[in-house]
PDB file of C-alpha atoms in Angstrom:
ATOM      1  CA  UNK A   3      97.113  39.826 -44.053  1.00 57.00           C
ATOM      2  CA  UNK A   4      98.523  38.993 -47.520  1.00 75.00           C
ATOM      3  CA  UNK A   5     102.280  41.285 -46.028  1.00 88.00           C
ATOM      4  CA  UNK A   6     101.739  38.737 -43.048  1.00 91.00           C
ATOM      5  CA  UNK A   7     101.388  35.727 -45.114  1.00 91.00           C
ATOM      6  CA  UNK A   8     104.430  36.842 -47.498  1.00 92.00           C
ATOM      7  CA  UNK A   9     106.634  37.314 -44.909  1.00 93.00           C
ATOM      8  CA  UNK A  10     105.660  33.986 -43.439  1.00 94.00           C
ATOM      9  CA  UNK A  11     106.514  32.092 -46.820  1.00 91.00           C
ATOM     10  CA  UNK A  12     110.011  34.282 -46.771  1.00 92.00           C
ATOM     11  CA  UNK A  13     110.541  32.843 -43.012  1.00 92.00           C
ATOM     12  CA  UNK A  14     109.170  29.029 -43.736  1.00 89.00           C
ATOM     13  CA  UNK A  15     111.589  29.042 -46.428  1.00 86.00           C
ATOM     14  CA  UNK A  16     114.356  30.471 -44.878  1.00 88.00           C
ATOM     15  CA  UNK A  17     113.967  27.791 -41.754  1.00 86.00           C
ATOM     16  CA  UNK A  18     113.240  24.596 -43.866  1.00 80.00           C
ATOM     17  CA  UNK A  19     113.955  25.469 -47.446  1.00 77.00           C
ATOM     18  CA  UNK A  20     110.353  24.939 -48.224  1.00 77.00           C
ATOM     19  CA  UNK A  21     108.749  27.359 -50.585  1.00 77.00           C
ATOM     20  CA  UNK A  22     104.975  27.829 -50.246  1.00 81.00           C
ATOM     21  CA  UNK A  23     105.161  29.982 -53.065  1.00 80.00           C
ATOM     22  CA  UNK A  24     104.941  26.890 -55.197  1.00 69.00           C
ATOM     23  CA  UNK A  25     101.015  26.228 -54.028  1.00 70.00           C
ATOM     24  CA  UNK A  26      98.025  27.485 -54.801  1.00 70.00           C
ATOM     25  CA  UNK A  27      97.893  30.797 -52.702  1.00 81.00           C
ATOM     26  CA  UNK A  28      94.017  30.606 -51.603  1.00 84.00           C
ATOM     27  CA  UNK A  29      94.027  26.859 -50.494  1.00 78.00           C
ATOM     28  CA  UNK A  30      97.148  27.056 -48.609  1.00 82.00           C
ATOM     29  CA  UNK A  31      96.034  30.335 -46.765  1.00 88.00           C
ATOM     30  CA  UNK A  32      93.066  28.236 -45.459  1.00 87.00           C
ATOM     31  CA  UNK A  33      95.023  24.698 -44.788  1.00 84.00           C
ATOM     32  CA  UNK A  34      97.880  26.952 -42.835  1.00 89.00           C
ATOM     33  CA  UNK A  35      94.848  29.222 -41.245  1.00 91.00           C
ATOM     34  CA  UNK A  36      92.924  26.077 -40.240  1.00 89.00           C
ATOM     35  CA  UNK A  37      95.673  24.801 -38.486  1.00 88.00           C
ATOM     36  CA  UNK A  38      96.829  27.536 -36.466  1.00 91.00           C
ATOM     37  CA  UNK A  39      93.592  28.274 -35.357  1.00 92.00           C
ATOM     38  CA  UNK A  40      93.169  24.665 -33.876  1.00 89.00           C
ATOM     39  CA  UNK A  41      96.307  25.747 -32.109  1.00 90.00           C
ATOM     40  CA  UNK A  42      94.745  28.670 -30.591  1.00 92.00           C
ATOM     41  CA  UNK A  43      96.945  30.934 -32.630  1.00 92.00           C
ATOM     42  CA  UNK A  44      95.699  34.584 -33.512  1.00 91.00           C
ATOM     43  CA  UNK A  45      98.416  35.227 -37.003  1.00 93.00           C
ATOM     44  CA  UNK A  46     100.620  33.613 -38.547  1.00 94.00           C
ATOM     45  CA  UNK A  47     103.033  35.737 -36.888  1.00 93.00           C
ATOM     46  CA  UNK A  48     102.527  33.760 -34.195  1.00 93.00           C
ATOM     47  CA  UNK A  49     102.409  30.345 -35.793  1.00 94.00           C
ATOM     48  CA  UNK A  50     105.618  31.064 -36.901  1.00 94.00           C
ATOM     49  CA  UNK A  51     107.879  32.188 -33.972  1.00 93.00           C
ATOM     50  CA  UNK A  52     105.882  28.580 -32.134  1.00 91.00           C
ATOM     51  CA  UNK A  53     107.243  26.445 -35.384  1.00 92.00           C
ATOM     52  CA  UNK A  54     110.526  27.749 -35.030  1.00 91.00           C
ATOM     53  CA  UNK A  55     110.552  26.887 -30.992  1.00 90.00           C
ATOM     54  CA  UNK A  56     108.235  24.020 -30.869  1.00 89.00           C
ATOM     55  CA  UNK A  57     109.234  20.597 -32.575  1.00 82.00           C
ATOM     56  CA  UNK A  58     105.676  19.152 -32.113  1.00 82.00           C
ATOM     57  CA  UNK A  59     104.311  22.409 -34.715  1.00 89.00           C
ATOM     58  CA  UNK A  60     106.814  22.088 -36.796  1.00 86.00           C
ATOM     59  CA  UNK A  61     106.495  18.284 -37.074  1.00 77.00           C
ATOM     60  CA  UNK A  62     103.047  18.726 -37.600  1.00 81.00           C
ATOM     61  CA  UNK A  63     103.484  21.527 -40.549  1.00 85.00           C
ATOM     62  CA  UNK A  64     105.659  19.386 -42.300  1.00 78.00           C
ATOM     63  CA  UNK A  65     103.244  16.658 -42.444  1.00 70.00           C
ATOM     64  CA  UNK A  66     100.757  18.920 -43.781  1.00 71.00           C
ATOM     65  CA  UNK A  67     103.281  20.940 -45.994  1.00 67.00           C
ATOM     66  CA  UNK A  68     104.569  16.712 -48.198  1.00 57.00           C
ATOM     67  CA  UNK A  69     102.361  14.068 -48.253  1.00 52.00           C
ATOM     68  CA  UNK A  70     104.661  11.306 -49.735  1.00 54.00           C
ATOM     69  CA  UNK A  71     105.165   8.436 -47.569  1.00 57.00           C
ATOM     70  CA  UNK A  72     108.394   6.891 -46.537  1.00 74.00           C
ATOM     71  CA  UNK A  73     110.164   5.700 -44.075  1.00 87.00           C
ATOM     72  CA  UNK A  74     114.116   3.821 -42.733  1.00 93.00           C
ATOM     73  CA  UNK A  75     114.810   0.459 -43.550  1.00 93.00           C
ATOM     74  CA  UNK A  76     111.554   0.397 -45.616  1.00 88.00           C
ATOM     75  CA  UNK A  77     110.895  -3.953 -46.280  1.00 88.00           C
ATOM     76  CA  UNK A  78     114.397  -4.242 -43.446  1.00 90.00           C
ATOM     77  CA  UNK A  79     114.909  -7.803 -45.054  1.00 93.00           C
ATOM     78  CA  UNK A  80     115.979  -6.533 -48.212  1.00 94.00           C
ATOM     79  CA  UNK A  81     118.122  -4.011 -46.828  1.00 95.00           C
ATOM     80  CA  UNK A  82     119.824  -6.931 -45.229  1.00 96.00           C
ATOM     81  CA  UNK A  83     120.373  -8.604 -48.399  1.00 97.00           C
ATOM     82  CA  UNK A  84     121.975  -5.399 -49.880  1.00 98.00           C
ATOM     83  CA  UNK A  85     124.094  -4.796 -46.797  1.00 97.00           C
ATOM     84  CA  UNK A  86     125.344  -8.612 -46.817  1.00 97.00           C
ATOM     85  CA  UNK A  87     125.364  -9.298 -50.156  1.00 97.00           C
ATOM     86  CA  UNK A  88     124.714  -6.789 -52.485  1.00 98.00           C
ATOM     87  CA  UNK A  89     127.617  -4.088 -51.316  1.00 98.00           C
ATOM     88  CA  UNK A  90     130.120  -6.766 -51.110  1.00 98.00           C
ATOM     89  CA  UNK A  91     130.412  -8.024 -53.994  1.00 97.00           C
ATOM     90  CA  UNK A  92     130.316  -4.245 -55.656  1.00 97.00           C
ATOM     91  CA  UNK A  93     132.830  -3.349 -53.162  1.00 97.00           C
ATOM     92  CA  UNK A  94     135.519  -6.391 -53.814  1.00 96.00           C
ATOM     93  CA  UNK A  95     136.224  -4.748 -57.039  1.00 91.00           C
ATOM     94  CA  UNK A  96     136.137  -0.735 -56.415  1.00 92.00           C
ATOM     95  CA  UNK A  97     136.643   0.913 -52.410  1.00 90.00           C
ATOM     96  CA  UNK A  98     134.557   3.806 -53.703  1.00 95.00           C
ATOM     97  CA  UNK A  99     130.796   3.178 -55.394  1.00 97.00           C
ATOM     98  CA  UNK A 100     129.083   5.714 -57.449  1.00 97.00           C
ATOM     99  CA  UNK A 101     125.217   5.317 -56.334  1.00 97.00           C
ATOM    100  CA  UNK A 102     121.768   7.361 -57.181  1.00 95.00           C
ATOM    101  CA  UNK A 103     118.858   6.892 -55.094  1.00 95.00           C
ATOM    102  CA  UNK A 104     116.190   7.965 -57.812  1.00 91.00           C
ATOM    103  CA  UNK A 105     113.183   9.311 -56.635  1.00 87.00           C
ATOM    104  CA  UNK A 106     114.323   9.897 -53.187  1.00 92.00           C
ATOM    105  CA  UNK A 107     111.100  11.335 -51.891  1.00 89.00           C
ATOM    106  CA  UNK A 108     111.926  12.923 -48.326  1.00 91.00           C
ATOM    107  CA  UNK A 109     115.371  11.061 -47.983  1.00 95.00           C
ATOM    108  CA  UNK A 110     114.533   8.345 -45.784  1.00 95.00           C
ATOM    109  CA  UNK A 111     116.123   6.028 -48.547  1.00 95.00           C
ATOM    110  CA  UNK A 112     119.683   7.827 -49.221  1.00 97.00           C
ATOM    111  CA  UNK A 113     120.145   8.245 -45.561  1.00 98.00           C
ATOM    112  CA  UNK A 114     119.411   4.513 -45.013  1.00 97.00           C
ATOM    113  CA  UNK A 115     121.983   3.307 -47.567  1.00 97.00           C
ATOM    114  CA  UNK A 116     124.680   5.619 -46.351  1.00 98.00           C
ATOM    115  CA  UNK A 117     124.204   3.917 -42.357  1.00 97.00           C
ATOM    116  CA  UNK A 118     124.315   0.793 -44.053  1.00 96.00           C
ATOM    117  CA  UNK A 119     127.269   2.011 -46.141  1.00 97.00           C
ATOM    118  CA  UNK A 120     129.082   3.129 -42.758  1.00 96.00           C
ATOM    119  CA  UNK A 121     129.262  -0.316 -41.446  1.00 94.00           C
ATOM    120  CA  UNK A 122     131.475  -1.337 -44.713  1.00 97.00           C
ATOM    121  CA  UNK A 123     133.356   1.347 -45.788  1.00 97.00           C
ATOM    122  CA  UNK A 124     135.028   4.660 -43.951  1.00 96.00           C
ATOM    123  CA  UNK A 125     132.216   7.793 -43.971  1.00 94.00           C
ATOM    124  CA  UNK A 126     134.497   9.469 -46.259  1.00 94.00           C
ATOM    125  CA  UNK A 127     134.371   6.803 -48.928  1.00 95.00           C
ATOM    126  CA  UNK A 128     130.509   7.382 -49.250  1.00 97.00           C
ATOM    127  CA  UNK A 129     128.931   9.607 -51.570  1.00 97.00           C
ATOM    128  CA  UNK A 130     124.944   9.057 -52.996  1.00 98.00           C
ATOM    129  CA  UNK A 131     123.206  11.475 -55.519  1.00 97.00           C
ATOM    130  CA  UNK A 132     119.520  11.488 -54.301  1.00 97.00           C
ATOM    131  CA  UNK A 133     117.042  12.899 -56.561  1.00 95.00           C
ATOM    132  CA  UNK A 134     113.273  13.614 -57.034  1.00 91.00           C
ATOM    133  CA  UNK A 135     110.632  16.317 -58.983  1.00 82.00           C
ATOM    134  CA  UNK A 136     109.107  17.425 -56.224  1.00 83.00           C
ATOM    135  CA  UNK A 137     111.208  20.566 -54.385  1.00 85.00           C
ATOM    136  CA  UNK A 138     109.483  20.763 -51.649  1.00 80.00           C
ATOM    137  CA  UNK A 139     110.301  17.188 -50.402  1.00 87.00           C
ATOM    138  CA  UNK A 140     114.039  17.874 -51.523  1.00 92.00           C
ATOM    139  CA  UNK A 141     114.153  20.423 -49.248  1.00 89.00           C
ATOM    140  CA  UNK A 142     112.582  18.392 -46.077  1.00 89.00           C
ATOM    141  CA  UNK A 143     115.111  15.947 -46.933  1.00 94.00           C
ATOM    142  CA  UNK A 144     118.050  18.354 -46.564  1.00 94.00           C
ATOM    143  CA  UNK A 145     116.595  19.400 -43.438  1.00 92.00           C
ATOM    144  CA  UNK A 146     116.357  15.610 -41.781  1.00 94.00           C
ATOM    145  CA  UNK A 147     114.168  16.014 -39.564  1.00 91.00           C
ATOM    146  CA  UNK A 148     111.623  12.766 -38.871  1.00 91.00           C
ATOM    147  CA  UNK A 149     108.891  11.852 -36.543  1.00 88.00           C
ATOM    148  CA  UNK A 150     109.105   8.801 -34.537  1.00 87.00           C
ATOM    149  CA  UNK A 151     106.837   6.493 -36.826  1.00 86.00           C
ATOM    150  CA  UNK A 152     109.583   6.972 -39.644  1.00 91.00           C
ATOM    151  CA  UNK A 153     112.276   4.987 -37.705  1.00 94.00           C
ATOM    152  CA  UNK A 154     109.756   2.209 -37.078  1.00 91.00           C
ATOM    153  CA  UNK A 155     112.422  -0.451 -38.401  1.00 92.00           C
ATOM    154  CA  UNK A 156     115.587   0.908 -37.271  1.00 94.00           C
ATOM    155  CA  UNK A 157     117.863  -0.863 -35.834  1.00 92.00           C
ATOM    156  CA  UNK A 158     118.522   0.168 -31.860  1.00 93.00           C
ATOM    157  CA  UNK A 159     122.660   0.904 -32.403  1.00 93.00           C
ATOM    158  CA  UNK A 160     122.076   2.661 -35.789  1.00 94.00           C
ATOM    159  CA  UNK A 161     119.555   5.087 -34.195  1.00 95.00           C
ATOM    160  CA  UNK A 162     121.461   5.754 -31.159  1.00 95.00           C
ATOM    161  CA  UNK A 163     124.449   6.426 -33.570  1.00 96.00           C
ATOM    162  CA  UNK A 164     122.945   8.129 -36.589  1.00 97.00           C
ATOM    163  CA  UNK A 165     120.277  10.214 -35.102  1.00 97.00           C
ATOM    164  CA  UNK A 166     119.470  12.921 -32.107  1.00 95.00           C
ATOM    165  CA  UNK A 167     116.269  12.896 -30.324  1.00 92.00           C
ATOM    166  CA  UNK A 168     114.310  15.689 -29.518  1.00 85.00           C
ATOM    167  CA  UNK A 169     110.815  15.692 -28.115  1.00 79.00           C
ATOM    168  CA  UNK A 170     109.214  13.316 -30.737  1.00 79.00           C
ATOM    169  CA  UNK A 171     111.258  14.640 -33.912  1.00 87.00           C
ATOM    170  CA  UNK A 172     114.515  12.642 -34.230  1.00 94.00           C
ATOM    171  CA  UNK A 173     117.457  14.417 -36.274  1.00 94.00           C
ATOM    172  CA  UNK A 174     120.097  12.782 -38.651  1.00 97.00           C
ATOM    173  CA  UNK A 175     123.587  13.175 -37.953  1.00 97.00           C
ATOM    174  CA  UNK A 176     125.343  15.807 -39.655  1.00 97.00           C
ATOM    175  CA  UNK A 177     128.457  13.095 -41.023  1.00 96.00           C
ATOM    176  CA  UNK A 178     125.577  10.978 -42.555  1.00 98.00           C
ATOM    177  CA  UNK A 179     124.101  14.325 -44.335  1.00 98.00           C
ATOM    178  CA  UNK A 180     126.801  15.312 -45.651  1.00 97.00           C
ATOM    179  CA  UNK A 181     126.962  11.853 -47.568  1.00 98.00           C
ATOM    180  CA  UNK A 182     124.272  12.661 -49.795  1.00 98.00           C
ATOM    181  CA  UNK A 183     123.487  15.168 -52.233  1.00 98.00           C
ATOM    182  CA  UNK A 184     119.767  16.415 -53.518  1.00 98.00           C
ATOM    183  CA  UNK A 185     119.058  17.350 -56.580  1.00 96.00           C
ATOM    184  CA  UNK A 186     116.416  18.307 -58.278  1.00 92.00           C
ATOM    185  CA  UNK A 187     115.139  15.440 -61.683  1.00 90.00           C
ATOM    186  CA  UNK A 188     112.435  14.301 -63.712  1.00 79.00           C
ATOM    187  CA  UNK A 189     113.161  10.753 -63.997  1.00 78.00           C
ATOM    188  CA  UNK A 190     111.376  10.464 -67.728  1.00 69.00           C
ATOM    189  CA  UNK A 191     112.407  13.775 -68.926  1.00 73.00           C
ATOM    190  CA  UNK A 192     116.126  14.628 -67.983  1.00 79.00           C
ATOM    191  CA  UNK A 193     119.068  12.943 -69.225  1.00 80.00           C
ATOM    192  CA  UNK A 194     120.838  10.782 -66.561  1.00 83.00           C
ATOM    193  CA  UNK A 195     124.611  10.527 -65.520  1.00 87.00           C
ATOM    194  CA  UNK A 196     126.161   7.415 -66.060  1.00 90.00           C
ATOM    195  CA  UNK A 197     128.457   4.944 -64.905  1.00 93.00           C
ATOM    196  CA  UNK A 198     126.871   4.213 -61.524  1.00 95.00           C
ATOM    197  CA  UNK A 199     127.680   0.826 -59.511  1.00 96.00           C
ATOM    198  CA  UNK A 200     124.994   0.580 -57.754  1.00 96.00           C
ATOM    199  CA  UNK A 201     120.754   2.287 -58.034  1.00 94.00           C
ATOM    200  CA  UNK A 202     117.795   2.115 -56.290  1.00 94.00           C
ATOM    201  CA  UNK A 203     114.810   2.961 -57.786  1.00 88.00           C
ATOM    202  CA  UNK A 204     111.899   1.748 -55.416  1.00 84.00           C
ATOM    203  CA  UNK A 205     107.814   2.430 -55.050  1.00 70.00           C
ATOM    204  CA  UNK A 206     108.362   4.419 -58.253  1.00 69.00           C
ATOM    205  CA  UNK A 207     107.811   2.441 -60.980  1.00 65.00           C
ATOM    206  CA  UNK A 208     104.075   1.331 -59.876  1.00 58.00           C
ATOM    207  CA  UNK A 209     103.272   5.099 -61.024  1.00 55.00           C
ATOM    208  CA  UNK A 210     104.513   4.478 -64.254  1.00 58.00           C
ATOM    209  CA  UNK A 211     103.040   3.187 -67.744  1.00 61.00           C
ATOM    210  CA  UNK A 212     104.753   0.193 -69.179  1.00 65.00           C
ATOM    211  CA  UNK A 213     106.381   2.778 -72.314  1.00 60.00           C
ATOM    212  CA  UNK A 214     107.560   4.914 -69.378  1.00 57.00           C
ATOM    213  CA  UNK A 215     109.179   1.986 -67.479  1.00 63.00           C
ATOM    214  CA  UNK A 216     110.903   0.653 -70.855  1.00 63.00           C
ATOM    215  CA  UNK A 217     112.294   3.950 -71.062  1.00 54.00           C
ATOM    216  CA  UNK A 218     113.544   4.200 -67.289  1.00 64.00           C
ATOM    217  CA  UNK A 219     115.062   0.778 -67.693  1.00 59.00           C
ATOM    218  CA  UNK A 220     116.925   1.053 -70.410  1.00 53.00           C
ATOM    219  CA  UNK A 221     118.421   4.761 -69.299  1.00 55.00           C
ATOM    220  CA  UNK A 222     119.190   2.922 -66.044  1.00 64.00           C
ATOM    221  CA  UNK A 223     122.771   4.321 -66.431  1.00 85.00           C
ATOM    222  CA  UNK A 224     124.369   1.712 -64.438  1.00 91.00           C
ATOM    223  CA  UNK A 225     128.245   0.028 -65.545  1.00 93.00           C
ATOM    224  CA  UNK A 226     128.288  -3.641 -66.951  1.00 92.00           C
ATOM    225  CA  UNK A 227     127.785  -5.363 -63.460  1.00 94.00           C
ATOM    226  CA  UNK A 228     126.100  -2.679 -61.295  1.00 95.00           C
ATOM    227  CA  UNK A 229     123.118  -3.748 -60.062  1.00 95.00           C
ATOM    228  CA  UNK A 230     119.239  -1.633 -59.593  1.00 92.00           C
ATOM    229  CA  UNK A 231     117.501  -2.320 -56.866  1.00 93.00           C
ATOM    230  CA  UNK A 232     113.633  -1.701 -57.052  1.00 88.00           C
ATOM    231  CA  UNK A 233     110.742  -1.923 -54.945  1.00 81.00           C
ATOM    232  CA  UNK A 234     108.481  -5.018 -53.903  1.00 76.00           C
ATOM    233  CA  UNK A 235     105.482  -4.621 -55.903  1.00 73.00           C
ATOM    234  CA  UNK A 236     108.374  -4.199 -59.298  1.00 74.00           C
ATOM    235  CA  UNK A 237     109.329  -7.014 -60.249  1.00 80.00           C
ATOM    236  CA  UNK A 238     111.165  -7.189 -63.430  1.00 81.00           C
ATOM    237  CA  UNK A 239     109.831 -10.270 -64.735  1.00 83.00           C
ATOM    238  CA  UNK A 240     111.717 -10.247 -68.476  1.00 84.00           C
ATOM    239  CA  UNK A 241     115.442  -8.911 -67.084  1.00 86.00           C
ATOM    240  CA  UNK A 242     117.184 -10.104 -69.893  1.00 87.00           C
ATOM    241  CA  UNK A 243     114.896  -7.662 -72.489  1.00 83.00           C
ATOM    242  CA  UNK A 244     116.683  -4.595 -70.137  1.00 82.00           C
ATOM    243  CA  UNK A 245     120.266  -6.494 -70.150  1.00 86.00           C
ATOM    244  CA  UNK A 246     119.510  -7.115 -66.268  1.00 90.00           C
ATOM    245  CA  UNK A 247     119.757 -10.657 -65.049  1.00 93.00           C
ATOM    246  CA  UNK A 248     118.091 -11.429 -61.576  1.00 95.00           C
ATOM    247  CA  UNK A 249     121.371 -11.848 -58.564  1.00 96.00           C
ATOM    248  CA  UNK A 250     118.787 -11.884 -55.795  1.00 95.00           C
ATOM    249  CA  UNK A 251     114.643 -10.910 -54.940  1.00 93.00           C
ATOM    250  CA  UNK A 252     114.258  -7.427 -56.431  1.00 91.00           C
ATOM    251  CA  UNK A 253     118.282  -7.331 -57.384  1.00 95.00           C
ATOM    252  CA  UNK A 254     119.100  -7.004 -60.665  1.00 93.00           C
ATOM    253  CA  UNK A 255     122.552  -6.889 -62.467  1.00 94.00           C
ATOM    254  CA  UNK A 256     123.452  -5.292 -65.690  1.00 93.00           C
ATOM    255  CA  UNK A 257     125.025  -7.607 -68.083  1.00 89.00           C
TER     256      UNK A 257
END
């Protein structure tokens, strides 16, 4: 068994990039064993040549393997606001933004603002750092694979454009993909680039203490007039203390 179970961590990681390694050995035997079973598999062996062939197991191993919730055109309305707004006004004075979706969790965001992006400017033009601490959801967002529920609030045209259906897993397009890059940060540890027009930073900063969020804010690393863009329970309700003033709901531009 523990041969079997190496070789299926070398084989999970090689298909999705995800490396079991990371967890606790014991706990994730018996999670992984548990749900095979209840499959009527014998090995995991077996479990893994059906997750390679089957997109309803692997869906259902890579809701077991992250737990962070997101999902496309998370609150639509103020993806609206950015699309008709927001990138126009960063776009009438540079063809070319330089944007960070912090915290990108399993890329649901990045991928959103580069559709969005592709209604305004060429493919080629667009180019998004997304970044998070946790590898494991790095590496299911390089692999773009969602379930249905994730596209609850995408538009019709965008997901017959942007994404591939098949069974109930849909897949993003390989152009949009290659729009974003995934890194691996710890947003109150590493040092940030700079210079960017234009970053979103949303459902993150709930987690944090209010020392923690001074810190993030003033590292923000955006340009005199980019703008950061942060969830709806975040509020920034002293902008002028960060050098932010408010441009629209949740919007906020550095002076």
């Amino acid at each position: 068994m523990p041969q079997e179970y190496e070789e299926f961590i070398r084989n999970i990681k090689t298909l999705t990039g995800i490396d079991l390694a990371l967890y606790k050995e014991g706990q994730m035997k018996r999670r992984l064993t548990s749900l095979y079973e209840k499959r009527g598999y014998h090995s995991f062996r077996e479990y893994h040549k059906d997750i390679q062939t089957n997109p309803e197991v692997l869906n259902e191993f890579l809701d077991r393997m992250t737990i962070n919730v997101s999902e496309f055109y998370r609150n639509a309305k103020r993806w609206e606001v950015l699309e008709r707004k927001i990138l126009p006004g960063l776009l009438a004075s540079k063809k070319k933004l330089k944007i960070w979706s912090a915290a990108c969790s399993t890329g649901e965001e990045p991928y959103t603002l580069a559709m969005i992006l592709s209604n305004l400017v060429p493919l080629s033009q667009i180019e998004i750092l997304a970044t998070d601490l946790d590898e494991n959801v790095l590496a299911r967002a390089e692999l773009g694979i969602y379930p249905e529920r994730s596209l609850n609030e995408v538009p019709e045209e965008i997901k017959r454009k942007y994404f591939e259906k098949k069974a109930d897993l849909y897949r993003v397009d390989e152009e949009i993909k290659r729009r974003v890059t995934f890194k691996k940060q710890n947003l109150l540890a590493d040092r940030f680039e700079q210079g960017f027009d234009l970053i979103i930073c949303r459902n993150v900063l709930i987690y944090f203490t209010e020392e923690a969020k001074n810190l993030l804010y003033v590292s923000a690393s955006l340009r005199s007039g980019g703008v950061f863009f942060v969830g709806s329970t975040e509020q920034i309700f002293t902008p002028g203390k960060y050098q932010f003033e408010t441009i629209d709901t949740f919007f906020y531009k550095k002076k």
